[in-house]
Amino acid sequence: MTNKIGRPQTTVILAMSADGKISDRVRSPARFGSTQDKIHLEKQIAIADGVLFGSNTLRAYGTTMRVSAPELLKMRVEQGKQSQPIQIVCSRSRNFDPNLRFFQQPVTRWLLTAETNNDQTELMPKFDRILVASMSNGNIDWVAAFEQLANLGLQRLAILGGGQLVASLLAENLIDEFWLTICPVILGGADAPTPVEGEGFLANLAPKLQLLEVQQVDQEVFLHYRLMANG
């Protein structure tokens, strides 16, 4: 449900290597998660009203995960929701390859952007709605953007990365929970991305987490965390 400051509840869902990387050093699409991880991701997407991800994540994968399990589709119908959550791409650029499979998938597509100088009508065949976010210190004003999403009826967001997006939202205290899948692989590399990029946090100011749940399925471990208040 929408929380006390009038924004959607947010959960970051990411799979990472045992050494904390969400991709390799050339930022290839992460394909190291198991079938069980994909099932877990689909369940988390199914309970969301919207799925938020950055433009680099879209370009890397070219597609998005849809809800396909019959029991999850039935659950959404019984809850009065559309069969698919709204897919929200955040990007300061409007430069997208129209041939990406994402633009042919039967989903509702929104663009969250700070781009206001160009004619937005060119984007309409690709996106069903364009949300223009205000700027703060040269970056998207995420608090105002999330208020927009709440006003449009989105109560729960699944956030699928990348690390820059997660870092920006963490810095504004806009993340409520993490679901992290630890996969049995080592990627290494100083340039390989992690779940949280950006400038990072000093140790004494770092967000603190409360462990809610641990699940082991075969060789993978699923960790569920809640951000602690004033972490």
C-alpha positions as a Python dict, from the first residue, in 0.01 Angstrom:
ca = {
    (1, 'M'): (0, 0, 0),
    (2, 'T'): (98, 363, -39),
    (3, 'N'): (308, 466, 258),
    (4, 'K'): (271, 762, 489),
    (5, 'I'): (455, 1012, 270),
    (6, 'G'): (231, 951, -29),
    (7, 'R'): (452, 742, -253),
    (8, 'P'): (447, 381, -374),
    (9, 'Q'): (596, 107, -164),
    (10, 'T'): (918, -1, -333),
    (11, 'T'): (1106, -330, -355),
    (12, 'V'): (1436, -377, -536),
    (13, 'I'): (1464, -726, -689),
    (14, 'L'): (1805, -826, -820),
    (15, 'A'): (2014, -1137, -875),
    (16, 'M'): (2385, -1105, -810),
    (17, 'S'): (2698, -1316, -809),
    (18, 'A'): (2847, -1441, -484),
    (19, 'D'): (3090, -1149, -500),
    (20, 'G'): (2812, -892, -537),
    (21, 'K'): (2804, -823, -912),
    (22, 'I'): (2484, -790, -1116),
    (23, 'S'): (2667, -822, -1448),
    (24, 'D'): (3014, -886, -1583),
    (25, 'R'): (3276, -624, -1665),
    (26, 'V'): (3132, -559, -2012),
    (27, 'R'): (2781, -528, -1864),
    (28, 'S'): (2636, -826, -2047),
    (29, 'P'): (2276, -918, -1964),
    (30, 'A'): (2279, -1118, -1641),
    (31, 'R'): (2178, -1471, -1731),
    (32, 'F'): (2332, -1651, -1434),
    (33, 'G'): (2011, -1681, -1230),
    (34, 'S'): (1839, -2019, -1221),
    (35, 'T'): (1485, -2110, -1322),
    (36, 'Q'): (1389, -2075, -955),
    (37, 'D'): (1522, -1719, -956),
    (38, 'K'): (1308, -1636, -1260),
    (39, 'I'): (1002, -1782, -1084),
    (40, 'H'): (1082, -1571, -778),
    (41, 'L'): (1119, -1258, -993),
    (42, 'E'): (789, -1323, -1167),
    (43, 'K'): (612, -1357, -831),
    (44, 'Q'): (750, -1024, -716),
    (45, 'I'): (649, -857, -1041),
    (46, 'A'): (301, -1006, -1013),
    (47, 'I'): (228, -828, -685),
    (48, 'A'): (344, -491, -821),
    (49, 'D'): (140, -220, -986),
    (50, 'G'): (442, -97, -1178),
    (51, 'V'): (791, -212, -1270),
    (52, 'L'): (1061, 56, -1278),
    (53, 'F'): (1397, 20, -1451),
    (54, 'G'): (1660, 235, -1614),
    (55, 'S'): (1721, 283, -1984),
    (56, 'N'): (2055, 97, -1973),
    (57, 'T'): (1876, -206, -1827),
    (58, 'L'): (1625, -190, -2111),
    (59, 'R'): (1897, -160, -2374),
    (60, 'A'): (2093, -450, -2222),
    (61, 'Y'): (1800, -692, -2220),
    (62, 'G'): (1579, -548, -2494),
    (63, 'T'): (1272, -686, -2321),
    (64, 'T'): (1094, -706, -1987),
    (65, 'M'): (958, -994, -1783),
    (66, 'R'): (583, -1042, -1811),
    (67, 'V'): (354, -1227, -1574),
    (68, 'S'): (276, -1556, -1746),
    (69, 'A'): (199, -1813, -1473),
    (70, 'P'): (-176, -1882, -1478),
    (71, 'E'): (-208, -1867, -1099),
    (72, 'L'): (-40, -1526, -1090),
    (73, 'L'): (-256, -1390, -1372),
    (74, 'K'): (-562, -1518, -1186),
    (75, 'M'): (-443, -1348, -868),
    (76, 'R'): (-410, -1015, -1045),
    (77, 'V'): (-757, -1044, -1197),
    (78, 'E'): (-907, -1127, -857),
    (79, 'Q'): (-736, -817, -715),
    (80, 'G'): (-890, -601, -986),
    (81, 'K'): (-558, -533, -1157),
    (82, 'Q'): (-455, -539, -1520),
    (83, 'S'): (-299, -866, -1628),
    (84, 'Q'): (41, -697, -1649),
    (85, 'P'): (193, -428, -1427),
    (86, 'I'): (284, -101, -1595),
    (87, 'Q'): (640, -102, -1728),
    (88, 'I'): (814, 227, -1648),
    (89, 'V'): (1143, 318, -1813),
    (90, 'C'): (1332, 607, -1653),
    (91, 'S'): (1563, 793, -1885),
    (92, 'R'): (1688, 1146, -1937),
    (93, 'S'): (1731, 1053, -2306),
    (94, 'R'): (1459, 972, -2555),
    (95, 'N'): (1693, 772, -2777),
    (96, 'F'): (1546, 422, -2797),
    (97, 'D'): (1576, 157, -3063),
    (98, 'P'): (1216, 106, -3185),
    (99, 'N'): (1308, -249, -3286),
    (100, 'L'): (1361, -361, -2928),
    (101, 'R'): (1130, -649, -2846),
    (102, 'F'): (1008, -446, -2548),
    (103, 'F'): (810, -222, -2781),
    (104, 'Q'): (623, -521, -2926),
    (105, 'Q'): (538, -684, -2593),
    (106, 'P'): (170, -664, -2486),
    (107, 'V'): (234, -440, -2185),
    (108, 'T'): (155, -83, -2088),
    (109, 'R'): (469, 128, -2131),
    (110, 'W'): (540, 455, -1954),
    (111, 'L'): (843, 678, -1986),
    (112, 'L'): (965, 877, -1686),
    (113, 'T'): (1194, 1146, -1819),
    (114, 'A'): (1337, 1487, -1751),
    (115, 'E'): (1359, 1562, -2124),
    (116, 'T'): (1134, 1857, -2211),
    (117, 'N'): (1303, 2031, -2503),
    (118, 'N'): (1182, 1812, -2787),
    (119, 'D'): (848, 1726, -2937),
    (120, 'Q'): (711, 1446, -2720),
    (121, 'T'): (459, 1328, -2980),
    (122, 'E'): (735, 1128, -3150),
    (123, 'L'): (745, 902, -2844),
    (124, 'M'): (374, 828, -2829),
    (125, 'P'): (379, 526, -3065),
    (126, 'K'): (631, 369, -2826),
    (127, 'F'): (504, 479, -2486),
    (128, 'D'): (147, 495, -2361),
    (129, 'R'): (223, 777, -2119),
    (130, 'I'): (510, 1021, -2069),
    (131, 'L'): (579, 1156, -1723),
    (132, 'V'): (806, 1458, -1713),
    (133, 'A'): (987, 1481, -1381),
    (134, 'S'): (1118, 1804, -1237),
    (135, 'M'): (1491, 1840, -1184),
    (136, 'S'): (1688, 1886, -864),
    (137, 'N'): (2062, 1967, -880),
    (138, 'G'): (2074, 1840, -1237),
    (139, 'N'): (1907, 1508, -1155),
    (140, 'I'): (1552, 1379, -1157),
    (141, 'D'): (1357, 1490, -851),
    (142, 'W'): (1265, 1139, -742),
    (143, 'V'): (1043, 1248, -454),
    (144, 'A'): (826, 1450, -693),
    (145, 'A'): (836, 1171, -952),
    (146, 'F'): (714, 915, -701),
    (147, 'E'): (436, 1149, -594),
    (148, 'Q'): (328, 1154, -959),
    (149, 'L'): (322, 775, -967),
    (150, 'A'): (120, 760, -645),
    (151, 'N'): (-129, 1011, -783),
    (152, 'L'): (-171, 786, -1087),
    (153, 'G'): (-271, 496, -861),
    (154, 'L'): (54, 302, -834),
    (155, 'Q'): (80, 167, -482),
    (156, 'R'): (359, -86, -521),
    (157, 'L'): (670, -67, -740),
    (158, 'A'): (915, -342, -831),
    (159, 'I'): (1255, -191, -911),
    (160, 'L'): (1480, -397, -1137),
    (161, 'G'): (1789, -178, -1161),
    (162, 'G'): (2037, -84, -1264),
    (163, 'G'): (2271, 16, -989),
    (164, 'Q'): (2264, 389, -1069),
    (165, 'L'): (1886, 397, -1036),
    (166, 'V'): (1895, 207, -707),
    (167, 'A'): (2164, 440, -575),
    (168, 'S'): (1960, 748, -665),
    (169, 'L'): (1651, 613, -491),
    (170, 'L'): (1846, 504, -183),
    (171, 'A'): (1995, 851, -154),
    (172, 'E'): (1641, 993, -137),
    (173, 'N'): (1523, 727, 112),
    (174, 'L'): (1278, 590, -143),
    (175, 'I'): (1359, 218, -112),
    (176, 'D'): (1158, 9, 133),
    (177, 'E'): (1280, -347, 72),
    (178, 'F'): (1537, -557, -113),
    (179, 'W'): (1506, -908, -250),
    (180, 'L'): (1858, -1024, -342),
    (181, 'T'): (1931, -1361, -499),
    (182, 'I'): (2286, -1480, -435),
    (183, 'C'): (2394, -1698, -727),
    (184, 'P'): (2684, -1949, -713),
    (185, 'V'): (2918, -1771, -953),
    (186, 'I'): (3213, -1531, -919),
    (187, 'L'): (3232, -1249, -1176),
    (188, 'G'): (3491, -1014, -1029),
    (189, 'G'): (3616, -705, -1206),
    (190, 'A'): (3651, -350, -1078),
    (191, 'D'): (3424, -231, -1359),
    (192, 'A'): (3152, -491, -1312),
    (193, 'P'): (2833, -324, -1181),
    (194, 'T'): (2688, -389, -837),
    (195, 'P'): (2331, -352, -705),
    (196, 'V'): (2411, 1, -583),
    (197, 'E'): (2637, 224, -792),
    (198, 'G'): (2670, 602, -763),
    (199, 'E'): (2911, 768, -521),
    (200, 'G'): (2843, 524, -240),
    (201, 'F'): (2786, 591, 129),
    (202, 'L'): (3032, 651, 409),
    (203, 'A'): (3020, 364, 658),
    (204, 'N'): (2871, 572, 937),
    (205, 'L'): (2598, 704, 706),
    (206, 'A'): (2522, 384, 515),
    (207, 'P'): (2160, 267, 500),
    (208, 'K'): (2100, -17, 744),
    (209, 'L'): (1898, -328, 665),
    (210, 'Q'): (1683, -562, 870),
    (211, 'L'): (1686, -923, 754),
    (212, 'L'): (1328, -1045, 716),
    (213, 'E'): (1367, -1379, 544),
    (214, 'V'): (1624, -1626, 414),
    (215, 'Q'): (1544, -1901, 165),
    (216, 'Q'): (1779, -2153, 11),
    (217, 'V'): (1673, -2324, -310),
    (218, 'D'): (1934, -2562, -448),
    (219, 'Q'): (2252, -2357, -488),
    (220, 'E'): (2092, -2011, -459),
    (221, 'V'): (2010, -1806, -150),
    (222, 'F'): (1723, -1556, -147),
    (223, 'L'): (1761, -1269, 100),
    (224, 'H'): (1472, -1041, 193),
    (225, 'Y'): (1565, -715, 365),
    (226, 'R'): (1378, -413, 491),
    (227, 'L'): (1540, -69, 506),
    (228, 'M'): (1554, 40, 866),
    (229, 'A'): (1423, 384, 960),
    (230, 'N'): (1696, 646, 983),
    (231, 'G'): (1940, 388, 852),
}
